[in-house]
Short mmCIF file of C-alpha atoms and ligand atoms in Angstrom, two decimals:
data_model
loop_
_atom_site.label_atom_id
_atom_site.label_comp_id
_atom_site.label_asym_id
_atom_site.label_seq_id
_atom_site.Cartn_x
_atom_site.Cartn_y
_atom_site.Cartn_z
CA MET A 1082 0.00 0.00 0.00
CA LYS A 1083 2.78 2.36 1.05
CA LEU A 1084 4.82 1.28 -1.97
CA MET A 1085 1.83 1.99 -4.21
CA LYS A 1086 1.46 5.43 -2.65
CA THR A 1087 5.15 6.19 -3.22
CA VAL A 1088 4.95 5.01 -6.82
CA LEU A 1089 1.84 7.12 -7.40
CA ALA A 1090 3.42 10.17 -5.77
CA SER A 1091 6.51 9.79 -7.96
CA ALA A 1092 4.31 9.42 -11.04
CA VAL A 1093 2.33 12.54 -10.16
CA ALA A 1094 5.56 14.46 -9.58
CA ALA A 1095 6.97 13.20 -12.89
CA VAL A 1096 3.83 14.27 -14.80
CA GLY A 1097 4.06 17.70 -13.24
CA ILE A 1098 7.68 18.09 -14.24
CA LEU A 1099 7.00 16.89 -17.81
CA ALA A 1100 4.10 19.31 -18.09
CA GLY A 1101 6.31 22.10 -16.82
CA GLY A 1102 3.93 22.61 -13.84
CA ALA A 1103 5.21 24.12 -10.60
CA GLN A 1104 5.70 21.19 -8.21
CA ALA A 1105 6.42 21.41 -4.53
CA ALA A 1106 9.71 19.59 -4.04
CA ASP A 1107 9.22 15.97 -2.96
CA MET A 1108 8.72 16.16 0.75
CA THR A 1109 8.01 13.69 3.54
CA ILE A 1110 6.14 14.60 6.71
CA LYS A 1111 6.37 12.09 9.55
CA PHE A 1112 3.45 12.24 11.98
CA SER A 1113 4.21 10.21 15.10
CA HIS A 1114 1.66 9.40 17.81
CA VAL A 1115 1.06 6.87 20.55
CA VAL A 1116 -2.60 5.86 20.34
CA ALA A 1117 -4.56 3.41 18.20
CA GLU A 1118 -6.04 4.24 14.79
CA ASN A 1119 -9.66 4.08 15.95
CA THR A 1120 -9.38 7.10 18.25
CA PRO A 1121 -9.84 10.85 17.67
CA LYS A 1122 -6.08 11.28 17.19
CA GLY A 1123 -5.70 8.20 14.99
CA LYS A 1124 -8.54 9.40 12.76
CA MET A 1125 -7.32 12.98 12.65
CA ALA A 1126 -3.82 11.87 11.61
CA ARG A 1127 -5.19 9.79 8.71
CA LYS A 1128 -7.48 12.65 7.64
CA PHE A 1129 -4.50 15.01 7.60
CA GLU A 1130 -2.55 12.49 5.51
CA GLU A 1131 -5.41 12.32 2.99
CA LEU A 1132 -6.06 16.08 2.79
CA ALA A 1133 -2.43 17.21 2.82
CA GLU A 1134 -1.34 14.75 0.12
CA ALA A 1135 -4.28 15.82 -2.06
CA ALA A 1136 -3.39 19.50 -1.60
CA VAL A 1137 0.39 19.34 -2.07
CA PRO A 1138 1.67 17.32 -5.05
CA GLY A 1139 4.78 15.31 -4.22
CA LEU A 1140 4.03 15.25 -0.50
CA ASP A 1141 4.22 11.93 1.36
CA VAL A 1142 2.66 12.04 4.85
CA GLN A 1143 3.75 9.02 6.89
CA VAL A 1144 1.64 8.32 9.97
CA PHE A 1145 3.19 6.19 12.73
CA PRO A 1146 0.52 5.22 15.35
CA ASN A 1147 0.85 3.15 18.57
CA SER A 1148 4.30 4.54 19.60
CA GLN A 1149 5.80 2.73 16.57
CA LEU A 1150 8.30 5.52 15.99
CA TYR A 1151 8.60 7.45 19.26
CA ASP A 1152 6.85 7.53 22.59
CA ASP A 1153 5.80 10.91 23.92
CA SER A 1154 8.86 11.29 26.14
CA ARG A 1155 11.11 11.45 23.05
CA VAL A 1156 8.96 12.75 20.24
CA LEU A 1157 9.45 16.45 20.94
CA GLU A 1158 13.24 16.11 21.01
CA ALA A 1159 13.01 14.12 17.77
CA MET A 1160 10.94 16.96 16.31
CA LEU A 1161 13.50 19.57 17.30
CA LEU A 1162 16.17 17.41 15.62
CA GLY A 1163 14.05 17.24 12.45
CA ASP A 1164 13.29 13.50 12.64
CA VAL A 1165 9.53 14.06 13.02
CA GLN A 1166 7.50 16.96 11.63
CA ILE A 1167 4.08 16.58 13.30
CA ALA A 1168 2.98 15.09 16.63
CA ALA A 1169 0.01 15.55 18.93
CA PRO A 1170 1.10 14.81 22.50
CA SER A 1171 -1.33 15.19 25.33
CA LEU A 1172 -1.36 18.70 26.82
CA SER A 1173 0.15 17.19 29.98
CA LYS A 1174 3.42 16.47 28.19
CA PHE A 1175 4.69 20.00 27.51
CA GLN A 1176 5.83 20.90 31.02
CA ARG A 1177 9.50 21.04 29.95
CA PHE A 1178 8.59 23.74 27.42
CA THR A 1179 5.95 25.86 29.17
CA ASN A 1180 4.11 26.05 32.48
CA LYS A 1181 1.10 27.65 30.82
CA LEU A 1182 -0.35 24.49 29.27
CA GLN A 1183 -0.38 22.94 32.73
CA VAL A 1184 -3.65 24.78 33.30
CA PHE A 1185 -5.34 21.86 31.54
CA ASP A 1186 -4.06 19.45 34.23
CA LEU A 1187 -5.71 21.16 37.21
CA PRO A 1188 -8.11 18.58 38.68
CA PHE A 1189 -11.84 19.38 38.63
CA LEU A 1190 -11.28 22.59 36.63
CA PHE A 1191 -13.57 22.03 33.63
CA ASP A 1192 -17.21 21.00 33.99
CA ASP A 1193 -17.27 19.16 30.68
CA MET A 1194 -15.80 19.02 27.16
CA ALA A 1195 -17.93 21.95 26.00
CA ALA A 1196 -16.16 24.11 28.59
CA VAL A 1197 -12.77 22.76 27.52
CA ASP A 1198 -13.60 23.65 23.92
CA ARG A 1199 -14.79 27.15 24.85
CA PHE A 1200 -11.55 27.81 26.70
CA GLN A 1201 -9.39 26.42 23.87
CA GLN A 1202 -11.15 28.67 21.36
CA SER A 1203 -11.01 31.77 23.61
CA GLU A 1204 -8.35 34.45 23.19
CA ALA A 1205 -6.48 33.09 26.22
CA GLY A 1206 -6.63 29.52 24.91
CA GLN A 1207 -5.48 30.50 21.42
CA SER A 1208 -2.57 32.53 22.81
CA LEU A 1209 -1.15 29.31 24.29
CA LEU A 1210 -0.64 27.87 20.81
CA ASN A 1211 2.34 30.19 20.38
CA SER A 1212 3.65 29.93 23.92
CA MET A 1213 6.58 27.68 22.96
CA GLU A 1214 7.79 29.30 19.74
CA ASP A 1215 10.96 30.54 21.49
CA LYS A 1216 11.66 26.87 22.35
CA GLY A 1217 11.23 25.82 18.73
CA LEU A 1218 7.65 24.44 18.83
CA ILE A 1219 4.48 25.81 17.21
CA GLY A 1220 1.00 24.68 18.19
CA LEU A 1221 -1.23 24.15 15.16
CA GLY A 1222 -4.43 23.50 17.10
CA TYR A 1223 -6.16 21.65 19.90
CA LEU A 1224 -7.56 18.19 19.41
CA HIS A 1225 -10.05 16.59 21.80
CA ASN A 1226 -9.90 13.17 23.34
CA GLY A 1227 -12.11 13.62 26.40
CA MET A 1228 -12.55 13.71 30.15
CA LYS A 1229 -10.48 11.30 32.26
CA GLN A 1230 -11.83 8.48 34.41
CA PHE A 1231 -10.09 6.68 37.27
CA SER A 1232 -9.64 2.93 36.99
CA ALA A 1233 -8.40 0.32 39.49
CA ASN A 1234 -9.21 -3.14 40.77
CA GLU A 1235 -11.32 -1.63 43.54
CA PRO A 1236 -13.88 1.17 43.16
CA ILE A 1237 -12.28 4.60 43.56
CA LEU A 1238 -15.11 6.71 44.94
CA THR A 1239 -13.59 8.73 47.79
CA PRO A 1240 -10.11 10.21 48.23
CA GLU A 1241 -9.54 7.54 50.90
CA ASP A 1242 -10.17 4.81 48.28
CA ALA A 1243 -7.17 6.09 46.30
CA ALA A 1244 -4.83 6.42 49.30
CA GLY A 1245 -1.87 4.05 49.23
CA LYS A 1246 -2.53 2.92 45.65
CA LYS A 1247 -0.10 3.38 42.77
CA PHE A 1248 -1.50 5.21 39.75
CA ARG A 1249 0.27 5.60 36.42
CA ILE A 1250 0.43 9.23 35.34
CA GLN A 1251 1.78 11.20 32.41
CA THR A 1252 4.90 13.33 32.89
CA SER A 1253 3.17 16.19 34.67
CA ASP A 1254 3.96 17.50 38.14
CA ILE A 1255 0.35 18.63 38.57
CA LEU A 1256 -0.89 15.10 37.92
CA ALA A 1257 1.67 13.87 40.47
CA ALA A 1258 0.39 16.42 42.99
CA GLN A 1259 -3.21 15.43 42.21
CA PHE A 1260 -2.53 11.88 43.45
CA GLU A 1261 -0.21 12.92 46.29
CA ALA A 1262 -3.00 15.19 47.60
CA VAL A 1263 -5.00 12.04 48.42
CA ASP A 1264 -1.98 10.06 49.67
CA ALA A 1265 -1.82 7.95 46.52
CA ILE A 1266 1.45 7.16 44.74
CA PRO A 1267 1.88 8.61 41.24
CA VAL A 1268 4.12 6.68 38.84
CA LYS A 1269 5.26 8.54 35.70
CA LYS A 1270 5.44 6.05 32.82
CA PRO A 1271 5.07 6.16 29.02
CA PHE A 1272 1.68 5.33 27.57
CA SER A 1273 3.10 2.29 25.77
CA GLU A 1274 3.84 0.61 29.14
CA VAL A 1275 0.46 1.13 30.81
CA PHE A 1276 -1.22 -2.14 29.78
CA THR A 1277 1.67 -4.30 31.03
CA LEU A 1278 2.00 -2.31 34.25
CA LEU A 1279 -1.69 -2.85 34.98
CA GLN A 1280 -1.69 -6.48 33.86
CA THR A 1281 1.28 -7.38 36.04
CA LYS A 1282 -0.16 -5.32 38.93
CA ALA A 1283 3.05 -3.29 39.12
CA ILE A 1284 0.56 -0.42 39.52
CA ASP A 1285 -2.97 -0.42 40.88
CA GLY A 1286 -4.69 2.00 38.60
CA ALA A 1287 -4.60 4.80 36.07
CA GLU A 1288 -6.56 7.76 34.71
CA ASN A 1289 -7.67 7.73 31.09
CA PRO A 1290 -10.40 9.01 28.78
CA TRP A 1291 -12.86 6.38 27.51
CA SER A 1292 -11.19 6.16 24.11
CA ASN A 1293 -7.79 5.21 25.57
CA LEU A 1294 -9.30 2.86 28.16
CA TYR A 1295 -11.07 0.98 25.41
CA SER A 1296 -8.71 1.10 22.43
CA LYS A 1297 -5.71 0.00 24.50
CA LYS A 1298 -7.77 -2.60 26.40
CA PHE A 1299 -6.84 -1.14 29.80
CA PHE A 1300 -10.39 -1.92 30.98
CA GLU A 1301 -9.66 -5.63 30.49
CA VAL A 1302 -7.06 -5.49 33.26
CA GLN A 1303 -9.03 -3.27 35.64
CA ASP A 1304 -12.12 -4.43 37.57
CA TYR A 1305 -13.54 -0.94 38.10
CA VAL A 1306 -13.78 2.30 36.17
CA THR A 1307 -15.04 5.34 38.08
CA GLU A 1308 -16.88 7.82 35.90
CA SER A 1309 -15.03 10.64 37.61
CA ASN A 1310 -14.61 13.16 34.77
CA HIS A 1311 -12.03 14.74 37.07
CA GLY A 1312 -9.79 16.19 34.38
CA VAL A 1313 -9.24 16.45 30.66
CA LEU A 1314 -6.95 14.61 28.26
CA ASP A 1315 -6.70 16.66 25.08
CA TYR A 1316 -3.87 17.21 22.63
CA LEU A 1317 -1.77 19.97 21.16
CA VAL A 1318 -1.03 19.30 17.50
CA VAL A 1319 2.51 20.56 17.24
CA THR A 1320 5.25 21.10 14.68
CA SER A 1321 8.78 22.46 14.80
CA ALA A 1322 9.18 26.18 14.16
CA SER A 1323 12.16 25.62 11.87
CA PHE A 1324 10.24 23.13 9.72
CA TRP A 1325 7.02 25.16 9.59
CA ASN A 1326 8.60 28.58 9.07
CA GLY A 1327 10.92 27.12 6.42
CA LEU A 1328 8.04 25.99 4.18
CA GLU A 1329 7.13 27.85 0.99
CA PRO A 1330 4.25 30.16 2.03
CA ASP A 1331 1.74 28.54 -0.36
CA VAL A 1332 2.67 25.04 0.85
CA ARG A 1333 2.36 26.19 4.46
CA ASP A 1334 -1.08 27.67 3.73
CA LYS A 1335 -2.24 24.41 2.16
CA LEU A 1336 -0.91 22.33 5.06
CA ASN A 1337 -2.48 24.71 7.55
CA LYS A 1338 -5.84 24.35 5.82
CA ALA A 1339 -5.51 20.55 5.70
CA MET A 1340 -4.59 20.51 9.39
CA ASN A 1341 -7.51 22.74 10.41
CA GLU A 1342 -9.92 20.49 8.53
CA ALA A 1343 -8.35 17.33 9.98
CA ILE A 1344 -8.56 18.72 13.53
CA ALA A 1345 -12.19 19.75 13.00
CA TYR A 1346 -12.91 16.21 11.75
CA GLY A 1347 -11.16 14.63 14.78
CA ASN A 1348 -12.98 16.94 17.17
CA GLU A 1349 -16.34 16.16 15.56
CA GLN A 1350 -15.71 12.44 16.11
CA SER A 1351 -14.39 12.67 19.67
CA ALA A 1352 -17.72 12.82 21.54
CA ASP A 1353 -19.18 9.91 19.55
CA LEU A 1354 -16.05 7.82 20.06
CA ALA A 1355 -16.09 8.54 23.80
CA ALA A 1356 -19.78 7.55 24.02
CA ARG A 1357 -19.21 4.40 21.96
CA ASP A 1358 -16.19 3.28 23.99
CA ARG A 1359 -17.87 4.11 27.31
CA GLN A 1360 -20.84 1.94 26.35
CA ALA A 1361 -18.57 -0.92 25.23
CA ILE A 1362 -16.86 -0.87 28.63
CA ILE A 1363 -20.21 -0.74 30.47
CA ASP A 1364 -21.35 -3.73 28.38
CA ASP A 1365 -18.21 -5.70 29.23
CA GLU A 1366 -18.98 -8.17 32.00
CA GLY A 1367 -15.51 -8.07 33.50
CA THR A 1368 -15.48 -4.35 34.28
CA LYS A 1369 -17.88 -2.44 36.50
CA VAL A 1370 -18.43 1.26 35.82
CA VAL A 1371 -19.26 3.12 39.03
CA GLN A 1372 -20.38 6.68 39.83
CA MET A 1373 -19.36 9.00 42.66
CA SER A 1374 -22.17 10.53 44.73
CA ALA A 1375 -22.31 14.34 44.92
CA GLU A 1376 -20.76 14.15 48.42
CA GLN A 1377 -17.95 11.89 47.29
CA ARG A 1378 -17.16 14.19 44.39
CA GLN A 1379 -17.15 17.21 46.70
CA ALA A 1380 -14.67 15.42 48.98
CA TRP A 1381 -12.35 15.06 45.97
CA VAL A 1382 -12.78 18.72 45.04
CA GLU A 1383 -11.84 19.76 48.60
CA ALA A 1384 -8.87 17.39 48.71
CA GLU A 1385 -7.52 18.78 45.42
CA LYS A 1386 -7.74 22.49 46.34
CA PRO A 1387 -4.12 22.65 47.59
CA VAL A 1388 -2.95 21.53 44.14
CA TRP A 1389 -4.49 24.64 42.60
CA SER A 1390 -2.72 26.91 45.12
CA GLU A 1391 0.59 25.10 44.63
CA PHE A 1392 0.65 25.68 40.87
CA GLU A 1393 -1.16 29.03 40.64
CA ASP A 1394 2.03 31.10 40.30
CA ASP A 1395 3.49 28.80 37.63
CA ILE A 1396 0.36 28.88 35.50
CA GLY A 1397 -0.83 32.42 36.22
CA ARG A 1398 -4.06 33.42 37.96
CA ASP A 1399 -5.38 35.15 34.80
CA LEU A 1400 -5.17 31.93 32.83
CA ILE A 1401 -6.89 29.89 35.55
CA ASP A 1402 -9.67 32.50 35.71
CA ALA A 1403 -10.06 32.45 31.92
CA ALA A 1404 -10.40 28.66 32.07
CA LEU A 1405 -12.93 28.85 34.90
CA LYS A 1406 -14.94 31.41 32.94
CA ALA A 1407 -15.42 28.83 30.19
CA ASN A 1408 -17.62 26.80 32.58
CA GLN A 1409 -20.30 29.50 32.57
C1 SIN B 2606 -2.46 9.84 24.35
O1 SIN B 2606 -3.69 9.82 24.39
O2 SIN B 2606 -1.81 10.35 23.46
C2 SIN B 2606 -1.71 9.17 25.50
C3 SIN B 2606 -1.88 9.90 26.75
C4 SIN B 2606 -1.17 9.22 27.91
O3 SIN B 2606 0.06 9.13 27.91
O4 SIN B 2606 -1.87 8.79 28.83
#
C-alpha cells in the first residue's frame, strides 16, 4: 500500500515536471503518535494524511501510530532534531517547554468538554498555541480526546479509596500532585507501558479518557472504572518552528488548511467515540463502571484544592480565571 502510494506520488511528480507545472519539491512529513487508529487522534492523523497529500503534489505524509516511531517522552526532542514533523502529544506532556499548558491538568477545573472547547477557542486559549515558539515548537491547534476516568481493581469513589494505591500518570507535576493530595502514589510512565504495568499489577490503577481505556484494552485489566470526569486529556497538535517557518508560504497555507480540517474532523468524532467506547466498557462483563455521589465528588474537590494553590504562580491566575470562565 505504502509502496503503491510512493509510486503514485513519484508518477504525479513526474507528470508535473513533464508538463512544466510548478511542483512542490518531494517532501516527507512524519506524523508520530502513541494511540490506536480508531481514536480521535488516529482518525485525525489519517485525515491530515489524505487532505495534505491531495493538496500538495509530491508530499508523502507518513503516519506512525501506537508509539511505533517514538513515545511521547522522546517525540518532541526528535521533532526539534528534524526527525519528526508533526505530533500531537497530550497537553500534559509539555511541562518542559511551558508552564502555561499545565492549566489543563488542574483537577476538577472544567465541567465538561464543551467548557474545555470554549476555553481552547477563547483568546487566552489561542494565545497558548504560540507559547513555545521561542523553544522551537508551534502549536497548530487543539484536538479533543475527552474527560479522564479513574480505573483500578477496587472502586475509587472517595479520596480515601485512592490512598496508598499506585497510579500511572503522564509526565506532569500537577498530575503527580493530584494523586499525592489524596496520599496515593503517582508513577510517571510512558503510555506504551500502561497495559503491562496494569496487567502485572506493578501499579494499581490509572486515569484515562474512555477512548484510551477501550482502544488500549486497559479496561480488560481493571475491575472498576469510576466515571469521575475529574480532568481532561486533550492534545496539542505541534510542529517544529524551523520546519514550519521554512516551508514555501503557499505550501504552508495548504498544510495549515488541511490541518484545520483534519482537527475539526477529529474533534467532531471525539464525543461519539467517547460515548461508543464508554458503552462498550459498560457492556463488558468483567469491568464495572461506578459513579461518585455528589458528596464523594465534593470530597475530591476539597482534597484537590491545595494543588491549585501550589501551581497558581506557575500557571498564572489570569489563565486559571479564563479557564474557569469557560464553565459559565
Ligand atoms: C495519548 O492519548 O496520546 C496518551 C496519553 C497518555 O500518555 O496517557
